[in-house]
């Protein structure tokens, strides 16, 4: 008798070819291995963490960096260097994440992600080797930070899509929660880490990325595999160019809008700023028109037809603006006012500001994974909404807090804010990523990251403008009266009080006492020793700006409350289509065709859909009907 053949189950790729098993000597975990999803989660979380830590680690280390390259940041001509060191990285991230996410859909998400890890690591080495001083040294750092942001955008644009591909729907919220909280908490971990490293050597702020980047790059190239749908398409050059030009012009104009111009405290009347705002909006309108007519758009506007996807991205943008404004305001509050009033030297305030903000990070780390896990069981929407409500409550508490507060209450309020952010981050990402077809997950991940990074840049323009407007009304009068009360002549006191409020704000942000620089050694020598010690001491400048600063803080936090509540309402929006609940179309389920919300059955060369029959003839809607069994749902006639 002939031998009975054994029936083997084989895995197939996108084209239906049998996928060969990896050799036994291979040390990496294959994509169909049960542990692969945890490898993908751990590596992408490391990539997201290092990208976001790098944004804030420079922010807290700016005094040490400017001292290291011998550049005085408070001189009028150097304010632009300061702003671009702060915002250049985030601006490039906001502009490129959609394009790089779309390229991930076309060329492979893992391929783009791995290249991002390599670029990020190499640029970290170059940044630490800055050989120049003064303005050229600052330009070296700004230019290479822009290149580094390209690598960071590659990581951010594809990490959520790789996780969505690797994890089933029942675990996706937990996985995205870990990744998102690592990213958001990274911006606050960088504050503490930057403060510690800046005390040692400013170059170490960039050195710290090198060993982590090398390990992550080698690990990514050896362990990550393409597990999602790859959709061949042409690059949408017009869409990419119009989007990059329009968004860059808009965000750059906002950056320069907070600088003084022509005797005004801010530059919103500057013709260049007005041209950037109007031109940026006009180019973005052209971008919208281009994308509606493109066969392969880099920014698939059709995704916004899903109300849940649109609402989730709106909530991301509003939450990012509110959270970014909070971060900058708290740093100014601590470094410029509270810490000097409590006996801390200005040179040490960056480090201690990061330490005193640890409860904010702890709140994120506690709530994020828990919210992600629970959202898999009970739904994402309630957690996203409750997170924003908790954030609004924490802003209300900070709004009524006195400038010279007691730390336990302050720690509780910032912990509550972090808790709200953690409750929102993972469920919101799950809402967005589960409402797109598998072949568009890279673009959707890039869109979400664009709204998040653009919100951070917008927060600087919005909140700094509000704060500067509040300071401009009362700060000059307060400075003049405070200086004249200590023996400074009226003329020099008026001249010192004419310092643009943005300079005072950045002095507080960087932990500087600008009074010594404003008055100069000649005028200080004319004062009595007691008055000279008072005006240049730790408490004089914080006392002067605390009242005007708190009035501006009330306006800033009131707007943050409003944004949080609107974001909570946006998170309640539900789409008409059923969220995608597939495994991610991974190689574990290649034997069947998985349809996304906008997918179509494959067509043969004849142009008729596979399985279609002649006009007027009914066709089965599932395989069970072929065997004579009934299928759920109604039948329909097949079209030609």
Coordinates of C-alpha atoms in Angstrom, one line a residue:
X1 CA 0.0 0.0 0.0
X2 CA 1.3 3.5 -0.7
X3 CA 2.4 5.5 2.2
X4 CA -0.2 8.0 3.6
X5 CA 1.0 11.5 3.1
X6 CA 1.1 13.9 6.1
X7 CA -0.6 17.2 5.7
X8 CA 1.5 20.1 6.8
X9 CA 0.4 23.6 7.5
X10 CA 2.7 26.1 5.8
X11 CA 3.0 29.9 6.3
X12 CA 2.8 32.1 3.2
X13 CA 3.9 35.6 2.4
X14 CA 2.0 38.4 0.7
X15 CA 2.3 36.9 -2.7
X16 CA 1.2 33.5 -1.6
X17 CA 4.7 31.9 -1.7
X18 CA 5.7 29.4 1.0
X19 CA 7.8 31.1 3.6
X20 CA 10.9 29.1 4.4
X21 CA 11.6 28.5 8.1
X22 CA 14.8 30.2 9.4
X23 CA 17.9 28.0 9.8
X24 CA 18.3 26.3 13.1
X25 CA 21.6 28.1 13.8
X26 CA 19.9 31.5 13.5
X27 CA 19.8 33.2 16.9
X28 CA 17.1 35.7 16.2
X29 CA 13.4 35.1 16.9
X30 CA 11.2 34.6 13.9
X31 CA 8.2 36.8 13.3
X32 CA 5.8 33.9 13.9
X33 CA 7.4 33.1 17.3
X34 CA 5.2 33.8 20.3
X35 CA 7.9 36.0 21.9
X36 CA 8.5 38.1 18.8
X37 CA 5.9 40.7 19.8
X38 CA 7.8 41.3 23.1
X39 CA 11.0 41.8 21.2
X40 CA 9.3 44.3 18.9
X41 CA 7.8 46.1 21.9
X42 CA 11.0 46.4 23.8
X43 CA 13.1 47.6 20.9
X44 CA 10.6 50.2 19.7
X45 CA 10.1 51.4 23.2
X46 CA 13.8 51.9 23.5
X47 CA 13.8 53.9 20.2
X48 CA 10.9 56.0 21.3
X49 CA 12.5 56.7 24.6
X50 CA 15.8 57.8 23.3
X51 CA 14.1 60.1 20.7
X52 CA 12.0 61.9 23.3
X53 CA 14.7 62.0 26.0
X54 CA 17.0 63.8 23.5
X55 CA 14.4 66.6 23.1
X56 CA 14.3 67.5 26.8
X57 CA 17.9 66.6 27.8
X58 CA 19.1 69.6 25.8
X59 CA 16.4 71.8 27.1
X60 CA 17.5 71.5 30.7
X61 CA 21.2 71.6 29.7
X62 CA 21.2 74.8 27.7
X63 CA 23.0 76.9 30.3
X64 CA 25.9 74.4 30.4
X65 CA 25.9 74.1 26.6
X66 CA 26.0 77.8 26.0
X67 CA 28.8 78.2 28.6
X68 CA 30.7 75.4 27.0
X69 CA 30.7 77.0 23.6
X70 CA 31.3 80.5 25.2
X71 CA 28.0 82.1 24.0
X72 CA 26.0 84.6 26.1
X73 CA 22.3 83.5 25.5
X74 CA 20.7 86.7 26.8
X75 CA 22.3 89.0 24.3
X76 CA 19.6 90.2 21.8
X77 CA 21.4 88.6 18.7
X78 CA 21.7 85.2 20.4
X79 CA 18.0 84.7 21.3
X80 CA 17.5 83.0 17.9
X81 CA 20.2 80.4 18.7
X82 CA 18.4 79.7 21.9
X83 CA 15.0 79.3 20.2
X84 CA 16.3 77.0 17.5
X85 CA 18.2 74.9 19.9
X86 CA 14.8 74.4 21.7
X87 CA 12.5 74.1 18.8
X88 CA 14.5 73.0 15.7
X89 CA 14.5 69.3 16.8
X90 CA 10.7 69.3 17.4
X91 CA 9.9 71.2 14.3
X92 CA 11.8 68.8 12.0
X93 CA 10.1 65.9 13.8
X94 CA 6.7 67.4 13.2
X95 CA 7.4 68.0 9.5
X96 CA 8.9 64.6 8.6
X97 CA 7.0 62.0 10.6
X98 CA 4.1 61.6 8.2
X99 CA 6.4 61.3 5.2
X100 CA 8.6 58.7 6.9
X101 CA 5.6 56.8 8.1
X102 CA 4.3 56.7 4.5
X103 CA 7.6 55.5 3.3
X104 CA 7.4 52.8 5.9
X105 CA 4.1 51.6 4.4
X106 CA 5.8 51.5 0.9
X107 CA 9.3 50.3 1.6
X108 CA 9.0 48.5 4.9
X109 CA 8.4 49.9 8.4
X110 CA 11.3 48.0 10.0
X111 CA 13.7 49.2 7.3
X112 CA 12.9 52.9 7.9
X113 CA 12.9 52.3 11.7
X114 CA 16.4 50.6 11.6
X115 CA 17.8 53.4 9.5
X116 CA 16.5 55.9 12.0
X117 CA 18.3 54.2 14.8
X118 CA 21.6 54.4 12.9
X119 CA 21.3 58.0 11.9
X120 CA 20.4 59.0 15.4
X121 CA 23.4 57.3 16.9
X122 CA 25.9 58.7 14.3
X123 CA 24.7 62.3 14.8
X124 CA 25.0 61.9 18.6
X125 CA 28.7 61.3 18.1
X126 CA 29.1 64.3 15.8
X127 CA 27.2 66.6 18.2
X128 CA 29.5 65.7 21.0
X129 CA 32.6 66.6 18.9
X130 CA 31.6 70.3 18.3
X131 CA 35.0 72.0 17.6
X132 CA 33.6 75.6 17.3
X133 CA 32.8 78.4 19.8
X134 CA 30.3 81.3 19.8
X135 CA 27.8 81.6 17.0
X136 CA 29.5 79.0 14.7
X137 CA 29.5 76.5 17.6
X138 CA 25.7 77.1 18.1
X139 CA 25.1 76.7 14.4
X140 CA 27.0 73.4 14.4
X141 CA 24.8 72.1 17.2
X142 CA 21.6 73.4 15.6
X143 CA 22.5 71.9 12.1
X144 CA 23.4 68.4 13.4
X145 CA 20.3 68.5 15.7
X146 CA 18.2 68.9 12.6
X147 CA 19.9 65.8 11.1
X148 CA 19.4 63.9 14.3
X149 CA 15.7 64.9 14.2
X150 CA 15.5 63.0 10.9
X151 CA 16.6 59.8 12.7
X152 CA 14.3 60.5 15.6
X153 CA 11.4 61.0 13.1
X154 CA 12.1 57.6 11.5
X155 CA 11.9 56.0 15.0
X156 CA 8.7 57.9 16.0
X157 CA 6.9 57.5 12.7
X158 CA 7.1 53.7 12.6
X159 CA 7.3 52.4 16.2
X160 CA 3.5 52.4 16.8
X161 CA 2.9 50.8 13.4
X162 CA 5.4 48.0 14.1
X163 CA 3.7 47.3 17.5
X164 CA 0.3 47.3 15.9
X165 CA 1.5 44.8 13.3
X166 CA 3.0 42.5 16.0
X167 CA 0.3 42.5 18.6
X168 CA -3.3 41.1 18.4
X169 CA -6.1 43.5 19.1
X170 CA -6.7 42.1 22.6
X171 CA -3.1 43.2 23.7
X172 CA -2.6 46.2 21.5
X173 CA -3.7 48.8 24.0
X174 CA -1.3 47.5 26.6
X175 CA 1.6 47.4 24.2
X176 CA 0.9 50.9 22.8
X177 CA 0.6 52.1 26.4
X178 CA 4.0 50.9 27.3
X179 CA 5.5 52.5 24.2
X180 CA 3.6 55.8 24.5
X181 CA 4.3 56.3 28.2
X182 CA 8.0 55.6 27.6
X183 CA 7.9 58.3 25.0
X184 CA 6.0 60.9 27.0
X185 CA 7.9 60.1 30.2
X186 CA 11.2 60.3 28.3
X187 CA 10.7 64.0 27.9
X188 CA 10.7 64.3 31.7
X189 CA 13.4 61.7 32.3
X190 CA 15.6 63.9 30.1
X191 CA 15.1 66.8 32.5
X192 CA 16.7 64.9 35.4
X193 CA 19.3 63.2 33.3
X194 CA 20.3 66.4 31.6
X195 CA 20.7 68.2 34.9
X196 CA 23.0 65.5 36.2
X197 CA 25.1 65.3 33.1
X198 CA 25.4 69.0 32.6
X199 CA 27.0 69.3 36.1
X200 CA 29.8 67.0 34.8
X201 CA 30.4 68.0 31.2
X202 CA 28.1 69.5 28.6
X203 CA 29.3 67.1 25.9
X204 CA 28.1 64.2 28.0
X205 CA 24.5 65.3 27.2
X206 CA 25.2 63.8 23.7
X207 CA 27.6 61.1 24.7
X208 CA 24.8 59.3 26.7
X209 CA 23.0 58.5 23.4
X210 CA 25.9 56.7 21.9
X211 CA 26.0 53.4 23.8
X212 CA 22.2 53.2 23.9
X213 CA 22.0 54.0 20.2
X214 CA 24.7 51.4 19.2
X215 CA 23.0 48.7 21.3
X216 CA 19.6 49.5 19.9
X217 CA 20.8 49.7 16.3
X218 CA 22.5 46.3 16.4
X219 CA 19.5 44.8 18.2
X220 CA 17.0 46.3 15.7
X221 CA 18.9 45.0 12.6
X222 CA 19.2 41.5 14.1
X223 CA 15.8 41.0 15.7
X224 CA 13.0 43.0 13.9
X225 CA 11.3 41.7 10.8
X226 CA 8.7 43.0 8.4
X227 CA 5.3 41.8 9.7
X228 CA 2.8 44.1 8.1
X229 CA 1.3 44.8 4.7
X230 CA 3.6 46.7 2.3
X231 CA 1.8 48.6 -0.3
X232 CA 4.0 49.5 -3.4
X233 CA 3.3 53.1 -4.5
X234 CA 4.9 56.1 -6.0
X235 CA 6.3 58.8 -3.8
X236 CA 4.0 61.8 -3.6
X237 CA 6.6 64.5 -4.2
X238 CA 4.2 67.4 -4.5
X239 CA 2.5 66.4 -1.3
X240 CA 5.7 66.0 0.6
X241 CA 7.1 69.4 -0.6
X242 CA 4.0 71.4 0.0
X243 CA 3.5 69.8 3.5
X244 CA 7.1 70.4 4.5
X245 CA 7.2 74.0 3.2
X246 CA 3.8 75.0 4.6
X247 CA 4.3 73.5 8.1
X248 CA 7.9 74.7 8.4
X249 CA 6.9 78.3 7.4
X250 CA 4.0 78.3 9.9
X251 CA 5.9 76.9 12.9
X252 CA 9.0 79.0 12.2
X253 CA 6.8 82.2 12.1
X254 CA 5.4 81.2 15.4
X255 CA 8.9 80.8 16.7
X256 CA 10.0 84.3 15.7
X257 CA 6.7 85.8 16.8
X258 CA 7.7 85.6 20.4
X259 CA 10.8 87.7 19.8
X260 CA 10.8 91.5 20.1
X261 CA 10.5 93.6 16.9
X262 CA 10.6 97.3 16.2
X263 CA 10.1 98.4 19.8
X264 CA 7.3 95.9 20.4
X265 CA 7.5 93.2 23.1
X266 CA 6.7 90.5 20.5
X267 CA 7.2 90.1 16.8
X268 CA 3.7 89.5 15.6
X269 CA 3.8 92.7 13.5
X270 CA 7.1 91.7 11.9
X271 CA 6.4 91.4 8.1
X272 CA 8.5 88.2 7.9
X273 CA 6.4 86.7 10.7
X274 CA 3.1 87.7 8.9
X275 CA 4.4 86.4 5.6
X276 CA 5.3 83.1 7.3
X277 CA 1.9 82.7 8.9
X278 CA -0.1 83.6 5.8
X279 CA 2.2 81.9 3.4
X280 CA 2.4 78.7 5.5
X281 CA -1.4 78.5 5.7
X282 CA -1.7 79.1 1.9
X283 CA 0.8 76.4 1.1
X284 CA -1.0 74.0 3.4
X285 CA -4.2 74.7 1.6
X286 CA -2.4 73.8 -1.7
X287 CA -1.2 70.7 0.1
X288 CA -4.8 69.7 0.9
X289 CA -5.8 70.2 -2.7
X290 CA -2.9 68.2 -4.0
X291 CA -3.6 65.3 -1.6
X292 CA -7.3 65.1 -2.6
X293 CA -6.2 64.6 -6.2
X294 CA -3.3 62.2 -5.6
X295 CA -3.6 58.5 -6.3
X296 CA -1.0 57.7 -3.6
X297 CA -1.1 60.6 -1.1
X298 CA 1.5 60.8 1.6
X299 CA -1.2 62.2 4.0
X300 CA -4.2 60.0 3.3
X301 CA -7.0 62.5 4.0
X302 CA -9.6 59.7 3.5
X303 CA -8.6 58.4 7.0
X304 CA -10.3 61.5 8.5
X305 CA -13.6 60.3 7.2
X306 CA -13.5 58.0 10.2
X307 CA -14.8 60.2 13.0
X308 CA -13.0 58.3 15.7
X309 CA -9.6 58.7 13.9
X310 CA -10.2 62.4 13.4
X311 CA -11.3 62.9 17.0
X312 CA -8.4 61.0 18.3
X313 CA -5.9 63.1 16.4
X314 CA -7.6 66.3 17.5
X315 CA -7.3 65.2 21.1
X316 CA -3.6 64.4 20.5
X317 CA -2.9 67.9 19.2
X318 CA -4.8 69.7 22.1
X319 CA -3.3 67.4 24.7
X320 CA 0.2 68.0 23.3
X321 CA -0.2 71.8 23.4
X322 CA -1.5 71.7 27.0
X323 CA 1.2 69.3 28.2
X324 CA 4.0 71.2 26.4
X325 CA 3.0 74.5 27.9
X326 CA 2.9 72.9 31.3
X327 CA 6.4 71.6 31.0
X328 CA 7.9 75.0 30.0
X329 CA 5.9 77.0 32.6
X330 CA 6.9 74.6 35.4
X331 CA 10.6 74.8 34.5
X332 CA 10.4 78.6 34.5
X333 CA 8.5 78.6 37.8
X334 CA 11.0 76.4 39.5
X335 CA 14.3 77.6 38.1
X336 CA 13.5 81.3 38.0
X337 CA 11.4 81.8 41.2
X338 CA 10.7 79.0 43.6
X339 CA 14.2 77.4 43.9
X340 CA 16.1 80.7 44.3
X341 CA 13.6 81.8 47.0
X342 CA 14.4 78.5 48.8
X343 CA 18.1 79.0 48.9
X344 CA 19.3 77.2 45.7
X345 CA 22.1 78.8 43.7
X346 CA 21.1 79.7 40.1
X347 CA 23.9 77.4 38.8
X348 CA 22.2 74.4 40.5
X349 CA 18.5 75.2 39.6
X350 CA 18.4 73.1 36.3
X351 CA 19.3 69.9 38.2
X352 CA 16.9 70.5 41.1
X353 CA 14.1 71.5 38.8
X354 CA 14.3 68.1 37.1
X355 CA 14.4 66.4 40.5
X356 CA 11.4 68.3 41.8
X357 CA 9.4 67.3 38.7
X358 CA 9.9 63.6 39.2
X359 CA 6.3 63.1 40.5
X360 CA 5.1 64.2 37.0
X361 CA 7.1 61.3 35.5
X362 CA 6.0 58.9 38.1
X363 CA 2.4 59.6 37.3
X364 CA 3.0 58.8 33.7
X365 CA 4.8 55.6 34.4
X366 CA 2.1 54.4 36.8
X367 CA -1.0 55.2 34.7
X368 CA 0.2 54.5 31.2
X369 CA 0.7 50.7 31.2
X370 CA -2.3 50.2 33.6
X371 CA -4.6 52.3 31.3
X372 CA -3.3 50.4 28.3
X373 CA -4.0 47.0 29.9
X374 CA -7.5 48.0 31.2
X375 CA -8.4 49.6 27.9
X376 CA -8.0 46.3 26.2
X377 CA -10.6 44.8 28.5
X378 CA -13.1 47.7 29.0
X379 CA -12.5 49.9 25.9
X380 CA -10.2 52.8 25.2
X381 CA -12.6 55.7 25.1
X382 CA -13.5 56.0 28.9
X383 CA -9.8 56.1 29.8
X384 CA -8.9 58.7 27.2
X385 CA -11.8 61.0 28.4
X386 CA -11.1 60.5 32.1
X387 CA -7.4 61.2 31.5
X388 CA -8.2 64.7 30.1
X389 CA -10.6 65.4 32.9
X390 CA -7.9 64.6 35.5
X391 CA -5.4 66.8 33.6
X392 CA -7.9 69.7 33.7
X393 CA -8.4 69.2 37.4
X394 CA -4.7 69.4 38.0
X395 CA -4.4 72.6 35.9
X396 CA -7.1 74.1 38.0
X397 CA -5.2 73.2 41.2
X398 CA -2.0 74.7 39.8
X399 CA -3.9 77.9 38.8
X400 CA -4.9 78.7 42.4
X401 CA -1.5 77.7 43.9
X402 CA 0.5 80.6 45.2
X403 CA 3.8 81.4 43.6
X404 CA 5.8 80.5 46.7
X405 CA 4.0 77.2 47.3
X406 CA 4.4 74.3 49.7
X407 CA 6.1 71.5 47.8
X408 CA 3.9 68.5 49.0
X409 CA 0.8 70.1 47.4
X410 CA 2.7 71.0 44.2
X411 CA 4.1 67.4 44.0
X412 CA 0.5 66.0 44.3
X413 CA -0.8 68.3 41.6
X414 CA 2.0 67.5 39.1
X415 CA 1.6 63.8 39.9
X416 CA -2.1 64.1 39.2
X417 CA -1.3 65.8 35.9
X418 CA 1.1 63.0 35.0
X419 CA -1.5 60.5 36.0
X420 CA -4.0 62.1 33.6
X421 CA -1.5 62.1 30.8
X422 CA -0.8 58.4 31.3
X423 CA -4.5 57.6 31.4
X424 CA -5.0 59.3 28.0
X425 CA -1.8 58.4 26.0
X426 CA -2.2 54.7 25.3
X427 CA -6.0 54.6 24.9
X428 CA -5.9 57.5 22.5
X429 CA -3.2 55.9 20.4
X430 CA -5.2 52.6 20.4
X431 CA -8.3 54.5 19.1
X432 CA -6.3 56.1 16.3
X433 CA -4.3 53.0 15.2
X434 CA -7.3 50.6 15.4
X435 CA -9.4 52.8 13.1
X436 CA -7.2 52.5 10.0
X437 CA -6.6 49.7 7.5
X438 CA -3.4 47.6 8.0
X439 CA -1.8 49.0 4.9
X440 CA -2.1 52.6 6.2
X441 CA -0.7 52.1 9.7
X442 CA 2.6 53.7 9.0
X443 CA 1.0 56.8 7.6
X444 CA -1.5 56.9 10.5
X445 CA 1.3 56.5 13.0
X446 CA 3.1 59.4 11.3
X447 CA 0.0 61.6 11.4
X448 CA -0.4 61.0 15.1
X449 CA 3.3 61.8 15.8
X450 CA 2.9 65.0 13.6
X451 CA 0.0 66.3 15.7
X452 CA 2.0 65.4 18.9
X453 CA 5.2 67.2 17.8
X454 CA 3.4 70.1 16.2
X455 CA 1.5 70.6 19.4
X456 CA 4.8 70.9 21.3
X457 CA 6.0 73.6 19.0
X458 CA 2.7 75.4 19.0
X459 CA 2.7 75.3 22.8
X460 CA 5.9 77.3 22.9
X461 CA 4.4 80.0 20.6
X462 CA 1.0 80.1 22.3
X463 CA 2.0 79.9 26.0
X464 CA 5.1 82.1 25.7
X465 CA 3.0 84.7 23.8
X466 CA 0.4 84.7 26.5
X467 CA 3.0 84.9 29.3
X468 CA 4.9 87.7 27.6
X469 CA 1.7 89.6 27.0
X470 CA 1.0 89.3 30.7
X471 CA 4.5 90.3 31.8
X472 CA 4.6 93.3 29.4
X473 CA 1.8 95.1 31.3
X474 CA 3.3 95.0 34.8
X475 CA 6.9 93.8 34.7
X476 CA 8.5 97.2 33.7
X477 CA 6.8 99.0 36.5
X478 CA 7.6 96.4 39.0
X479 CA 11.3 96.3 38.0
X480 CA 11.6 100.1 38.0
X481 CA 10.1 100.4 41.5
X482 CA 12.2 97.5 42.9
X483 CA 15.5 98.9 41.6
X484 CA 14.9 102.5 42.7
X485 CA 14.0 101.3 46.2
X486 CA 17.5 99.9 46.4
X487 CA 19.3 103.1 45.4
X488 CA 19.5 102.6 41.6
X489 CA 19.0 106.0 39.9
X490 CA 15.7 106.5 38.0
X491 CA 17.3 106.7 34.5
X492 CA 19.3 103.4 34.8
X493 CA 16.3 101.7 36.5
X494 CA 14.0 102.6 33.5
X495 CA 16.7 101.4 31.1
X496 CA 17.0 98.1 32.9
X497 CA 13.2 97.7 33.1
X498 CA 13.0 98.2 29.3
X499 CA 14.5 94.7 28.8
X500 CA 12.1 92.8 26.6
X501 CA 9.9 90.4 28.6
X502 CA 11.1 87.5 26.5
X503 CA 14.6 88.2 27.8
X504 CA 13.4 88.1 31.4
X505 CA 11.4 84.9 30.7
X506 CA 14.4 83.2 29.2
X507 CA 16.6 84.3 32.1
X508 CA 14.2 82.6 34.5
X509 CA 14.0 79.6 32.1
X510 CA 17.8 79.2 32.0
X511 CA 18.3 79.9 35.7
X512 CA 20.1 83.2 35.3
X513 CA 19.9 86.3 37.5
X514 CA 20.0 89.1 34.8
X515 CA 20.2 92.1 37.2
X516 CA 24.0 92.0 37.4
X517 CA 24.2 92.1 33.6
X518 CA 21.5 94.7 33.3
X519 CA 23.1 97.2 35.7
X520 CA 26.7 96.5 34.8
X521 CA 29.7 96.7 37.2
X522 CA 30.1 100.5 37.0
X523 CA 26.5 101.2 38.3
X524 CA 26.8 98.4 40.9
X525 CA 29.9 100.1 42.3
X526 CA 27.9 103.2 43.0
X527 CA 25.5 101.4 45.2
X528 CA 26.0 100.7 48.9
X529 CA 27.5 97.2 49.5
X530 CA 24.2 96.1 51.2
X531 CA 22.1 97.3 48.2
X532 CA 24.5 95.8 45.7
X533 CA 24.4 92.4 47.5
X534 CA 20.6 92.6 47.6
X535 CA 19.9 93.3 43.9
X536 CA 22.4 90.7 42.8
X537 CA 21.3 88.1 45.4
X538 CA 19.2 85.0 44.9
X539 CA 15.9 86.4 46.1
X540 CA 15.6 89.9 44.7
X541 CA 14.9 89.0 41.0
X542 CA 12.5 86.1 41.9
X543 CA 10.5 88.4 44.2
X544 CA 10.2 91.1 41.5
X545 CA 8.9 88.8 38.8
X546 CA 6.8 86.5 40.9
X547 CA 3.7 88.7 40.9
X548 CA 3.6 89.4 37.1
X549 CA 4.6 85.8 36.4
X550 CA 1.6 84.5 38.4
X551 CA -0.8 86.7 36.6
X552 CA 0.5 85.4 33.3
X553 CA 0.3 81.8 34.7
X554 CA -3.4 82.2 35.5
X555 CA -4.1 83.0 31.8
X556 CA -1.9 80.1 30.6
X557 CA -3.4 77.4 32.8
X558 CA -6.9 78.7 32.1
X559 CA -6.3 78.0 28.4
X560 CA -4.8 74.6 29.3
X561 CA -8.0 73.7 31.2
X562 CA -10.1 74.7 28.2
X563 CA -8.0 72.6 25.8
X564 CA -8.1 69.6 28.1
X565 CA -11.9 69.7 28.3
X566 CA -12.2 70.1 24.5
X567 CA -9.8 67.2 24.0
X568 CA -12.0 65.1 26.3
X569 CA -15.0 65.9 24.2
X570 CA -13.1 65.0 21.0
X571 CA -12.2 61.6 22.6
X572 CA -15.9 60.8 22.9
X573 CA -16.4 60.8 19.1
X574 CA -17.1 57.4 17.7
X575 CA -16.7 56.3 14.1
X576 CA -19.3 54.7 12.0
X577 CA -17.0 51.9 10.9
X578 CA -16.0 49.0 13.1
X579 CA -12.4 49.5 14.4
X580 CA -9.9 47.1 13.0
X581 CA -9.5 44.1 15.2
X582 CA -7.2 41.9 13.1
X583 CA -3.8 40.7 14.2
X584 CA -2.2 43.2 12.1
X585 CA -2.0 41.1 8.9
X586 CA 1.2 39.5 10.2
X587 CA 2.9 36.5 8.6
X588 CA 1.1 34.3 11.2
X589 CA -2.1 34.7 9.1
X590 CA -1.0 35.0 5.5
X591 CA -3.1 32.2 4.2
X592 CA -6.3 34.3 4.2
X593 CA -7.0 37.7 2.8
X594 CA -7.6 40.3 5.5
X595 CA -9.7 43.3 4.4
X596 CA -9.2 46.7 6.0
X597 CA -11.8 49.4 6.0
X598 CA -10.7 50.7 2.6
X599 CA -9.4 47.5 1.0
X600 CA -10.8 45.8 -2.1
X601 CA -10.6 42.1 -3.2
X602 CA -7.8 41.3 -5.6
X603 CA -8.7 41.4 -9.3
X604 CA -7.3 39.1 -12.0
X605 CA -6.2 40.4 -15.4
X606 CA -9.7 40.2 -16.7
X607 CA -10.8 43.0 -14.4
X608 CA -13.5 40.9 -12.7
X609 CA -13.3 40.5 -9.0
X610 CA -12.2 37.1 -7.8
X611 CA -15.2 35.0 -7.1
X612 CA -17.6 37.2 -9.1
X613 CA -20.2 35.6 -11.3
X614 CA -22.5 36.7 -14.0
X615 CA -25.2 39.4 -13.6
X616 CA -28.3 38.3 -11.7
X617 CA -26.7 35.3 -10.1
X618 CA -26.2 35.1 -6.4
X619 CA -22.8 34.2 -5.0
X620 CA -21.8 33.0 -1.6
X621 CA -20.3 35.6 0.8
X622 CA -18.3 33.1 2.8
X623 CA -16.6 29.7 2.3
X624 CA -19.1 28.0 4.5
X625 CA -21.8 28.6 1.9
X626 CA -19.9 26.6 -0.7
X627 CA -20.3 23.5 1.4
X628 CA -24.1 24.1 1.8
X629 CA -24.0 25.7 5.2
X630 CA -25.7 28.9 5.9
X631 CA -23.8 32.2 6.2
X632 CA -24.7 34.9 8.7
X633 CA -26.0 38.2 7.2
X634 CA -28.0 39.0 4.1
X635 CA -27.1 38.0 0.6
X636 CA -26.6 40.5 -2.2
X637 CA -26.5 40.3 -6.0
X638 CA -23.0 40.3 -7.5
X639 CA -22.3 43.3 -9.8
X640 CA -20.5 43.0 -13.0

